[in-house]
Coordinates of C-alpha atoms in Angstrom, one line a residue:
M1 CA -130.9 -92.1 -115.3
S2 CA -133.9 -94.0 -114.3
Q3 CA -136.0 -92.4 -111.8
Q4 CA -139.4 -93.6 -110.2
R5 CA -142.5 -91.5 -109.9
Q6 CA -144.0 -91.2 -106.4
G7 CA -146.4 -94.2 -106.0
S8 CA -144.7 -96.2 -108.8
T9 CA -143.6 -99.5 -108.1
P10 CA -139.8 -100.7 -108.2
G11 CA -138.7 -101.5 -111.9
D12 CA -141.2 -98.9 -113.4
A13 CA -139.9 -96.8 -115.9
G14 CA -141.1 -93.7 -113.7
V15 CA -139.9 -90.3 -113.2
V16 CA -139.1 -88.0 -110.1
P17 CA -140.0 -89.3 -106.8
A18 CA -141.0 -85.6 -105.7
F19 CA -142.4 -82.9 -107.3
P20 CA -139.4 -80.2 -107.9
D21 CA -139.3 -76.6 -107.6
L22 CA -137.9 -75.7 -111.0
P23 CA -136.8 -72.1 -111.7
E24 CA -139.1 -70.3 -114.0
A25 CA -136.6 -70.2 -116.9
T26 CA -136.5 -74.0 -116.9
I27 CA -140.0 -74.3 -117.0
A28 CA -140.2 -72.1 -120.2
R29 CA -137.7 -74.4 -121.9
L30 CA -139.4 -77.5 -121.0
P31 CA -141.9 -77.5 -123.7
E32 CA -139.3 -76.9 -126.1
Y33 CA -137.3 -80.0 -125.2
L34 CA -140.5 -81.9 -125.1
R35 CA -141.3 -80.7 -128.8
A36 CA -137.8 -81.9 -129.8
L37 CA -138.1 -85.3 -128.0
H38 CA -141.2 -85.8 -129.7
H39 CA -139.7 -85.2 -133.1
L40 CA -137.0 -87.5 -132.1
A41 CA -139.3 -90.5 -131.2
E42 CA -141.2 -90.1 -134.4
T43 CA -138.1 -90.3 -136.3
G44 CA -137.3 -93.7 -134.4
A45 CA -134.5 -92.4 -132.2
E46 CA -134.3 -94.2 -129.0
T47 CA -131.3 -92.1 -127.3
V48 CA -130.2 -88.8 -127.6
S49 CA -127.0 -86.8 -126.6
S50 CA -127.2 -83.6 -124.7
E51 CA -125.6 -82.0 -127.4
G52 CA -128.0 -83.3 -130.2
L53 CA -131.1 -82.4 -127.8
A54 CA -130.1 -78.9 -127.2
A55 CA -129.5 -78.3 -130.9
A56 CA -132.8 -79.6 -131.6
A57 CA -134.3 -77.6 -128.8
G58 CA -132.5 -74.1 -129.8
V59 CA -130.3 -74.1 -126.5
N60 CA -126.6 -74.7 -125.5
S61 CA -125.8 -78.1 -124.1
A62 CA -124.8 -76.8 -120.6
K63 CA -127.9 -75.1 -119.9
L64 CA -130.0 -78.2 -120.9
R65 CA -127.9 -80.6 -118.7
K66 CA -128.8 -78.1 -115.9
D67 CA -132.3 -78.1 -116.6
L68 CA -132.9 -81.8 -116.9
S69 CA -130.7 -82.5 -113.7
H70 CA -133.6 -80.7 -112.0
L71 CA -135.6 -83.5 -113.2
G72 CA -133.4 -86.2 -111.9
S73 CA -132.1 -86.9 -115.4
Y74 CA -128.4 -87.0 -115.9
G75 CA -128.1 -89.3 -119.0
T76 CA -125.7 -92.2 -119.4
R77 CA -122.2 -91.5 -120.3
G78 CA -121.7 -92.4 -124.0
V79 CA -125.0 -93.3 -124.4
G80 CA -127.2 -90.0 -123.7
Y81 CA -130.8 -89.8 -122.7
D82 CA -133.3 -92.5 -123.2
V83 CA -136.1 -90.5 -125.4
T84 CA -138.9 -92.3 -124.3
L85 CA -138.1 -92.0 -120.7
L86 CA -137.1 -88.3 -120.8
I87 CA -140.6 -87.6 -122.8
D88 CA -142.4 -89.6 -119.7
Q89 CA -140.6 -87.4 -117.1
V90 CA -141.0 -83.9 -119.0
E91 CA -144.7 -84.7 -119.3
Y92 CA -145.1 -85.6 -115.9
I93 CA -143.7 -82.4 -114.8
L94 CA -145.9 -80.3 -117.0
G95 CA -148.7 -82.1 -115.9
L96 CA -149.7 -83.3 -119.5
D97 CA -150.7 -86.7 -118.3
K98 CA -153.7 -85.3 -116.7
N99 CA -155.4 -84.4 -120.3
R100 CA -156.5 -81.1 -119.0
A101 CA -159.8 -79.6 -120.0
V102 CA -159.6 -76.1 -121.4
C103 CA -162.4 -73.5 -122.5
L104 CA -162.0 -70.7 -124.8
V105 CA -163.8 -67.4 -124.7
G106 CA -164.2 -65.1 -127.6
V107 CA -165.0 -66.8 -130.7
G108 CA -163.8 -64.3 -133.4
N109 CA -161.3 -64.8 -135.8
L110 CA -158.4 -65.7 -133.5
G111 CA -161.0 -67.9 -131.4
H112 CA -161.9 -69.8 -134.4
A113 CA -158.3 -70.4 -135.1
L114 CA -157.5 -71.5 -131.9
A115 CA -160.4 -73.7 -131.5
G116 CA -159.3 -75.4 -134.5
Y117 CA -155.9 -75.9 -133.6
A118 CA -154.8 -79.7 -133.5
G119 CA -151.8 -79.1 -131.6
F120 CA -153.7 -79.0 -128.3
A121 CA -155.1 -82.6 -128.4
S122 CA -151.7 -83.8 -129.3
R123 CA -150.1 -82.3 -126.5
G124 CA -152.6 -83.2 -123.6
F125 CA -155.3 -80.6 -123.8
R126 CA -158.8 -80.9 -124.4
V127 CA -160.9 -77.9 -125.6
V128 CA -164.3 -78.7 -124.2
A129 CA -166.2 -75.6 -124.4
L130 CA -166.5 -72.4 -126.6
F131 CA -168.0 -69.0 -125.2
D132 CA -169.1 -65.7 -126.5
A133 CA -171.1 -62.9 -125.1
D134 CA -172.2 -62.0 -128.8
Q135 CA -175.8 -63.7 -129.1
G136 CA -175.3 -63.6 -132.9
K137 CA -172.3 -66.2 -132.4
V138 CA -174.1 -68.3 -129.7
G139 CA -175.1 -71.7 -131.1
D140 CA -172.7 -71.4 -134.0
L141 CA -170.8 -74.9 -134.3
V142 CA -167.0 -74.5 -134.4
N143 CA -164.9 -77.5 -134.7
G144 CA -167.6 -79.9 -133.4
L145 CA -168.3 -77.6 -130.4
V146 CA -171.6 -75.3 -130.0
V147 CA -170.6 -71.8 -129.0
R148 CA -172.3 -71.2 -125.7
H149 CA -173.2 -67.9 -124.0
I150 CA -170.8 -66.9 -121.4
D151 CA -173.2 -66.9 -118.6
E152 CA -173.3 -70.5 -119.0
L153 CA -169.4 -70.7 -118.1
P154 CA -169.8 -71.3 -114.3
E155 CA -172.1 -74.4 -114.7
V156 CA -169.8 -76.0 -117.7
A157 CA -166.7 -75.3 -115.8
A158 CA -168.0 -77.5 -113.0
E159 CA -169.4 -80.0 -115.2
E160 CA -166.2 -80.4 -117.2
S161 CA -163.7 -79.7 -114.3
I162 CA -162.1 -77.0 -116.7
A163 CA -158.5 -76.4 -115.6
I164 CA -157.6 -73.6 -118.1
G165 CA -159.2 -70.8 -119.7
V166 CA -158.3 -69.2 -122.9
I167 CA -159.2 -65.4 -123.3
A168 CA -159.3 -64.2 -127.1
T169 CA -161.7 -61.4 -126.7
P170 CA -161.1 -57.7 -127.5
P171 CA -159.0 -55.8 -124.9
G172 CA -162.1 -54.2 -123.4
S173 CA -163.6 -57.4 -122.5
A174 CA -160.7 -59.5 -121.2
Q175 CA -160.7 -58.2 -117.4
A176 CA -164.4 -59.1 -117.2
V177 CA -164.0 -62.5 -118.6
A178 CA -161.1 -63.4 -116.3
D179 CA -163.5 -62.4 -113.4
V180 CA -166.0 -64.7 -114.7
L181 CA -163.3 -67.4 -115.0
V182 CA -162.0 -67.0 -111.5
A183 CA -165.3 -66.9 -109.9
A184 CA -165.9 -70.2 -111.7
G185 CA -162.9 -71.7 -110.0
V186 CA -160.6 -71.8 -113.1
T187 CA -157.1 -70.9 -111.6
S188 CA -154.9 -70.7 -115.0
I189 CA -155.6 -68.5 -117.7
L190 CA -153.9 -67.9 -121.0
N191 CA -154.7 -64.6 -122.4
F192 CA -154.3 -63.3 -126.1
A193 CA -155.9 -60.0 -125.4
P194 CA -153.6 -56.8 -125.1
G195 CA -153.4 -55.6 -121.6
V196 CA -152.6 -56.8 -117.9
L197 CA -155.4 -58.8 -116.0
S198 CA -155.9 -58.2 -112.4
V199 CA -156.4 -61.8 -110.8
P200 CA -156.1 -63.3 -107.3
P201 CA -152.6 -64.8 -106.2
N202 CA -153.4 -68.3 -106.7
V203 CA -154.3 -67.7 -110.3
D204 CA -151.8 -68.0 -113.0
V205 CA -151.8 -65.9 -116.3
R206 CA -149.7 -66.3 -119.2
K207 CA -150.0 -63.5 -121.6
V208 CA -149.6 -64.0 -125.4
D209 CA -149.4 -60.6 -127.4
L210 CA -148.3 -61.0 -131.0
A211 CA -147.9 -57.3 -131.5
I212 CA -145.4 -57.2 -128.5
E213 CA -143.4 -60.1 -130.1
L214 CA -143.2 -58.3 -133.5
Q215 CA -142.1 -55.1 -131.6
I216 CA -139.1 -57.2 -130.0
L217 CA -138.0 -58.5 -133.5
S218 CA -138.2 -55.2 -134.9
F219 CA -135.6 -54.1 -132.3
H220 CA -133.3 -56.6 -133.5
E221 CA -134.0 -55.6 -137.0
H222 CA -133.2 -52.0 -135.9
R223 CA -130.1 -53.1 -134.2
K224 CA -128.7 -55.1 -137.1
A225 CA -129.3 -52.2 -139.6
S226 CA -127.6 -50.1 -137.4
L227 CA -124.5 -52.2 -136.9
T228 CA -124.2 -52.7 -140.5
A229 CA -124.5 -48.9 -140.9
L230 CA -121.3 -48.3 -138.6
P231 CA -118.0 -47.5 -140.2
G232 CA -116.3 -50.6 -141.8
G233 CA -119.9 -52.5 -141.9
R234 CA -119.5 -54.3 -138.7
S235 CA -122.3 -56.8 -138.1
A236 CA -123.3 -59.2 -135.1
P237 CA -121.2 -62.4 -135.5
A238 CA -123.3 -64.9 -137.1
G239 CA -123.7 -68.7 -136.2
N240 CA -124.4 -70.5 -133.0
Q241 CA -126.7 -68.1 -131.6
E242 CA -129.8 -69.0 -129.4
A243 CA -133.2 -67.9 -130.5
V244 CA -134.2 -64.8 -128.9
G245 CA -136.3 -65.5 -125.8
S246 CA -134.5 -68.9 -125.0

């Protein structure tokens, strides 16, 4: 199961020798595997079976084994996966060994909450700058960072080597903010504002829309209610179901 990271020396507990071209669905599941692996490590587990890790991550074991095979991890028969090594492999693939600098634009209620989220630091990200266009918020201290005016973003992005920009503005401001981020050289954006952003092909955007997620859950509630209303009170089979979106 041991693999070597490119440039490592023989005997290192490295990872994959070349960067793999992963399916999007696999990429989306890797953070769930990593969350489960960190929890296992915190409880003292040294190895984990594919069935155990799959259950902890909320996927089926066949899907997990296929995903991890893209990383060069196949486990050891009768033993399973080495937890520490697999954490190293997944973190390498996700680029979490880079301690990436993040800026956040829009320091409203959501922005305040995101700026204070401790999970960023524990998973390889540093929130290094906060920006807002509202002069009334500029100069405020939020979680140890002074809110700067968005006009300062290009200079700060260069100084801090900002890799990822988070947009937490009202919808009407999101595109203008995205334009500023792109012009400053930021090529990855996490967008919490409703709506679709127009960005160049080299810029990756991930969208987080809580209303959409609630609407999807509403569909499932509607579906369950419709099933139980059918003659005989039929309902969806319970147990052993994967979480929606996995």
